[in-house]
mmCIF file of C-alpha atoms in Angstrom:
data_model
loop_
_atom_site.group_PDB
_atom_site.id
_atom_site.type_symbol
_atom_site.label_atom_id
_atom_site.label_comp_id
_atom_site.label_asym_id
_atom_site.label_seq_id
_atom_site.Cartn_x
_atom_site.Cartn_y
_atom_site.Cartn_z
ATOM 1 C CA MET A 172 -19.295 -292.500 37.585
ATOM 2 C CA VAL A 173 -19.114 -295.811 35.687
ATOM 3 C CA ILE A 174 -20.774 -295.509 32.315
ATOM 4 C CA TYR A 175 -19.997 -298.814 31.024
ATOM 5 C CA GLN A 176 -18.173 -302.006 32.201
ATOM 6 C CA GLY A 177 -18.246 -305.580 30.597
ATOM 7 C CA LYS A 178 -17.163 -307.507 27.423
ATOM 8 C CA TYR A 179 -16.810 -305.299 24.330
ATOM 9 C CA SER A 180 -16.695 -305.831 20.740
ATOM 10 C CA THR A 181 -16.635 -303.789 17.611
ATOM 11 C CA ASN A 182 -20.432 -304.290 17.274
ATOM 12 C CA GLN A 183 -20.964 -302.125 20.287
ATOM 13 C CA SER A 184 -18.847 -299.228 18.567
ATOM 14 C CA ASP A 185 -21.709 -296.804 19.057
ATOM 15 C CA LEU A 186 -20.785 -296.615 22.802
ATOM 16 C CA LEU A 187 -17.371 -295.149 21.860
ATOM 17 C CA LYS A 188 -18.371 -293.076 19.103
ATOM 18 C CA PRO A 189 -18.624 -289.226 18.575
ATOM 19 C CA PRO A 190 -19.981 -287.164 20.106
ATOM 20 C CA ARG A 191 -18.941 -288.987 23.230
ATOM 21 C CA LEU A 192 -15.338 -289.409 21.829
ATOM 22 C CA SER A 193 -13.553 -287.449 19.205
ATOM 23 C CA THR A 194 -13.105 -289.147 15.706
ATOM 24 C CA GLU A 195 -9.588 -289.717 16.373
ATOM 25 C CA LEU A 196 -10.031 -291.362 19.638
ATOM 26 C CA HIS A 197 -12.789 -293.717 18.251
ATOM 27 C CA LEU A 198 -10.553 -294.670 15.196
ATOM 28 C CA HIS A 199 -7.548 -295.358 17.573
ATOM 29 C CA ILE A 200 -9.899 -297.794 19.614
ATOM 30 C CA MET A 201 -11.261 -299.404 16.492
ATOM 31 C CA ASP A 202 -7.825 -299.879 15.038
ATOM 32 C CA ILE A 203 -6.677 -301.724 18.232
ATOM 33 C CA MET A 204 -9.574 -303.850 18.251
ATOM 34 C CA GLU A 205 -9.317 -304.840 14.538
ATOM 35 C CA SER A 206 -5.693 -305.570 15.008
ATOM 36 C CA GLY A 207 -6.351 -308.315 17.478
ATOM 37 C CA PRO A 208 -8.958 -310.323 15.831
ATOM 38 C CA THR A 209 -8.383 -313.440 18.007
ATOM 39 C CA ALA A 210 -8.525 -311.403 21.227
ATOM 40 C CA ASN A 211 -11.437 -310.721 23.634
ATOM 41 C CA PHE A 212 -11.859 -307.085 24.761
ATOM 42 C CA PHE A 213 -13.133 -305.816 28.085
ATOM 43 C CA CYS A 214 -13.998 -302.271 28.469
ATOM 44 C CA ARG A 215 -14.706 -299.868 31.335
ATOM 45 C CA ILE A 216 -15.778 -296.202 30.847
ATOM 46 C CA SER A 217 -15.651 -293.863 33.821
ATOM 47 C CA GLU A 218 -16.737 -290.222 33.916
ATOM 48 C CA ASN A 219 -15.774 -287.615 36.438
ATOM 49 C CA TYR A 220 -16.818 -284.510 34.700
ATOM 50 C CA PRO A 221 -15.013 -282.949 32.779
ATOM 51 C CA ASN A 222 -12.460 -285.931 32.722
ATOM 52 C CA THR A 223 -13.308 -289.444 31.053
ATOM 53 C CA LEU A 224 -11.334 -292.563 31.478
ATOM 54 C CA ILE A 225 -11.547 -295.641 29.230
ATOM 55 C CA CYS A 226 -9.659 -298.897 30.152
ATOM 56 C CA LEU A 227 -9.746 -301.274 27.288
ATOM 57 C CA ILE A 228 -8.516 -304.595 28.222
ATOM 58 C CA GLU A 229 -7.068 -306.924 25.372
ATOM 59 C CA GLU A 230 -6.669 -310.543 26.321
ATOM 60 C CA ASN A 231 -5.398 -313.137 23.736
ATOM 61 C CA GLN A 232 -5.295 -316.501 25.247
ATOM 62 C CA LEU A 233 -4.374 -317.815 21.809
ATOM 63 C CA GLU A 234 -1.074 -315.625 21.641
ATOM 64 C CA TYR A 235 -0.557 -315.514 25.450
ATOM 65 C CA TYR A 236 -0.799 -311.878 26.411
ATOM 66 C CA THR A 237 -2.934 -309.369 28.057
ATOM 67 C CA MET A 238 -2.505 -305.649 27.374
ATOM 68 C CA CYS A 239 -4.312 -302.671 29.051
ATOM 69 C CA HIS A 240 -4.991 -299.638 26.826
ATOM 70 C CA ILE A 241 -5.727 -296.580 28.849
ATOM 71 C CA PHE A 242 -7.294 -293.398 27.367
ATOM 72 C CA SER A 243 -8.074 -290.238 29.048
ATOM 73 C CA PHE A 244 -9.538 -286.929 27.934
ATOM 74 C CA ASP A 245 -11.720 -284.211 28.941
ATOM 75 C CA ASP A 246 -14.502 -282.170 27.493
ATOM 76 C CA ILE A 247 -12.311 -278.918 27.079
ATOM 77 C CA GLY A 248 -10.593 -280.170 23.884
ATOM 78 C CA SER A 249 -10.163 -282.965 21.364
ATOM 79 C CA GLU A 250 -6.791 -284.238 22.734
ATOM 80 C CA TYR A 251 -6.337 -287.464 24.635
ATOM 81 C CA SER A 252 -3.734 -289.279 26.361
ATOM 82 C CA TYR A 253 -3.026 -292.928 25.847
ATOM 83 C CA GLN A 254 -0.954 -295.485 27.663
ATOM 84 C CA THR A 255 -0.627 -299.195 27.138
ATOM 85 C CA VAL A 256 0.739 -301.487 29.710
ATOM 86 C CA THR A 257 0.902 -305.271 30.077
ATOM 87 C CA LYS A 258 -0.649 -307.097 32.916
ATOM 88 C CA GLU A 259 3.029 -307.862 34.243
ATOM 89 C CA GLN A 260 3.731 -304.084 34.331
ATOM 90 C CA ILE A 261 0.613 -303.481 36.201
ATOM 91 C CA ALA A 262 1.479 -306.094 38.656
ATOM 92 C CA PHE A 263 4.876 -304.560 39.160
ATOM 93 C CA ILE A 264 3.569 -301.146 39.704
ATOM 94 C CA GLU A 265 1.014 -302.497 42.312
ATOM 95 C CA SER A 266 3.657 -304.344 44.089
ATOM 96 C CA TYR A 267 5.899 -301.231 44.269
ATOM 97 C CA LEU A 268 3.017 -299.182 45.674
ATOM 98 C CA LYS A 269 2.290 -301.672 48.344
ATOM 99 C CA GLU A 270 6.025 -301.661 49.192
ATOM 100 C CA LEU A 271 5.978 -298.089 49.635
ATOM 101 C CA ASN A 272 2.853 -298.425 51.539
ATOM 102 C CA ILE A 273 1.027 -295.970 49.248
ATOM 103 C CA ASP A 274 -2.861 -296.701 48.869
#
């Protein structure tokens, strides 16, 4: 179930705050956003109990890059996993999956 999808700013930080997220995860996301003051951020939060997936897209047209920050966690503990990939890496993976005929 999609909880939120759209443009995201630090003004909306209540959406990604405890108790929905651990304090550590909230601070990690805020650090990413504050370190890219010229970037636009887009966020999608999906929940499939007990798992939650957050995709935070960082698009910086001024510096010519787009990064995808992916966080996942469950309601069992406070740990989370984090991956960051570029738009080009995502395109490479998608191309490879198509080549392998994997949906």
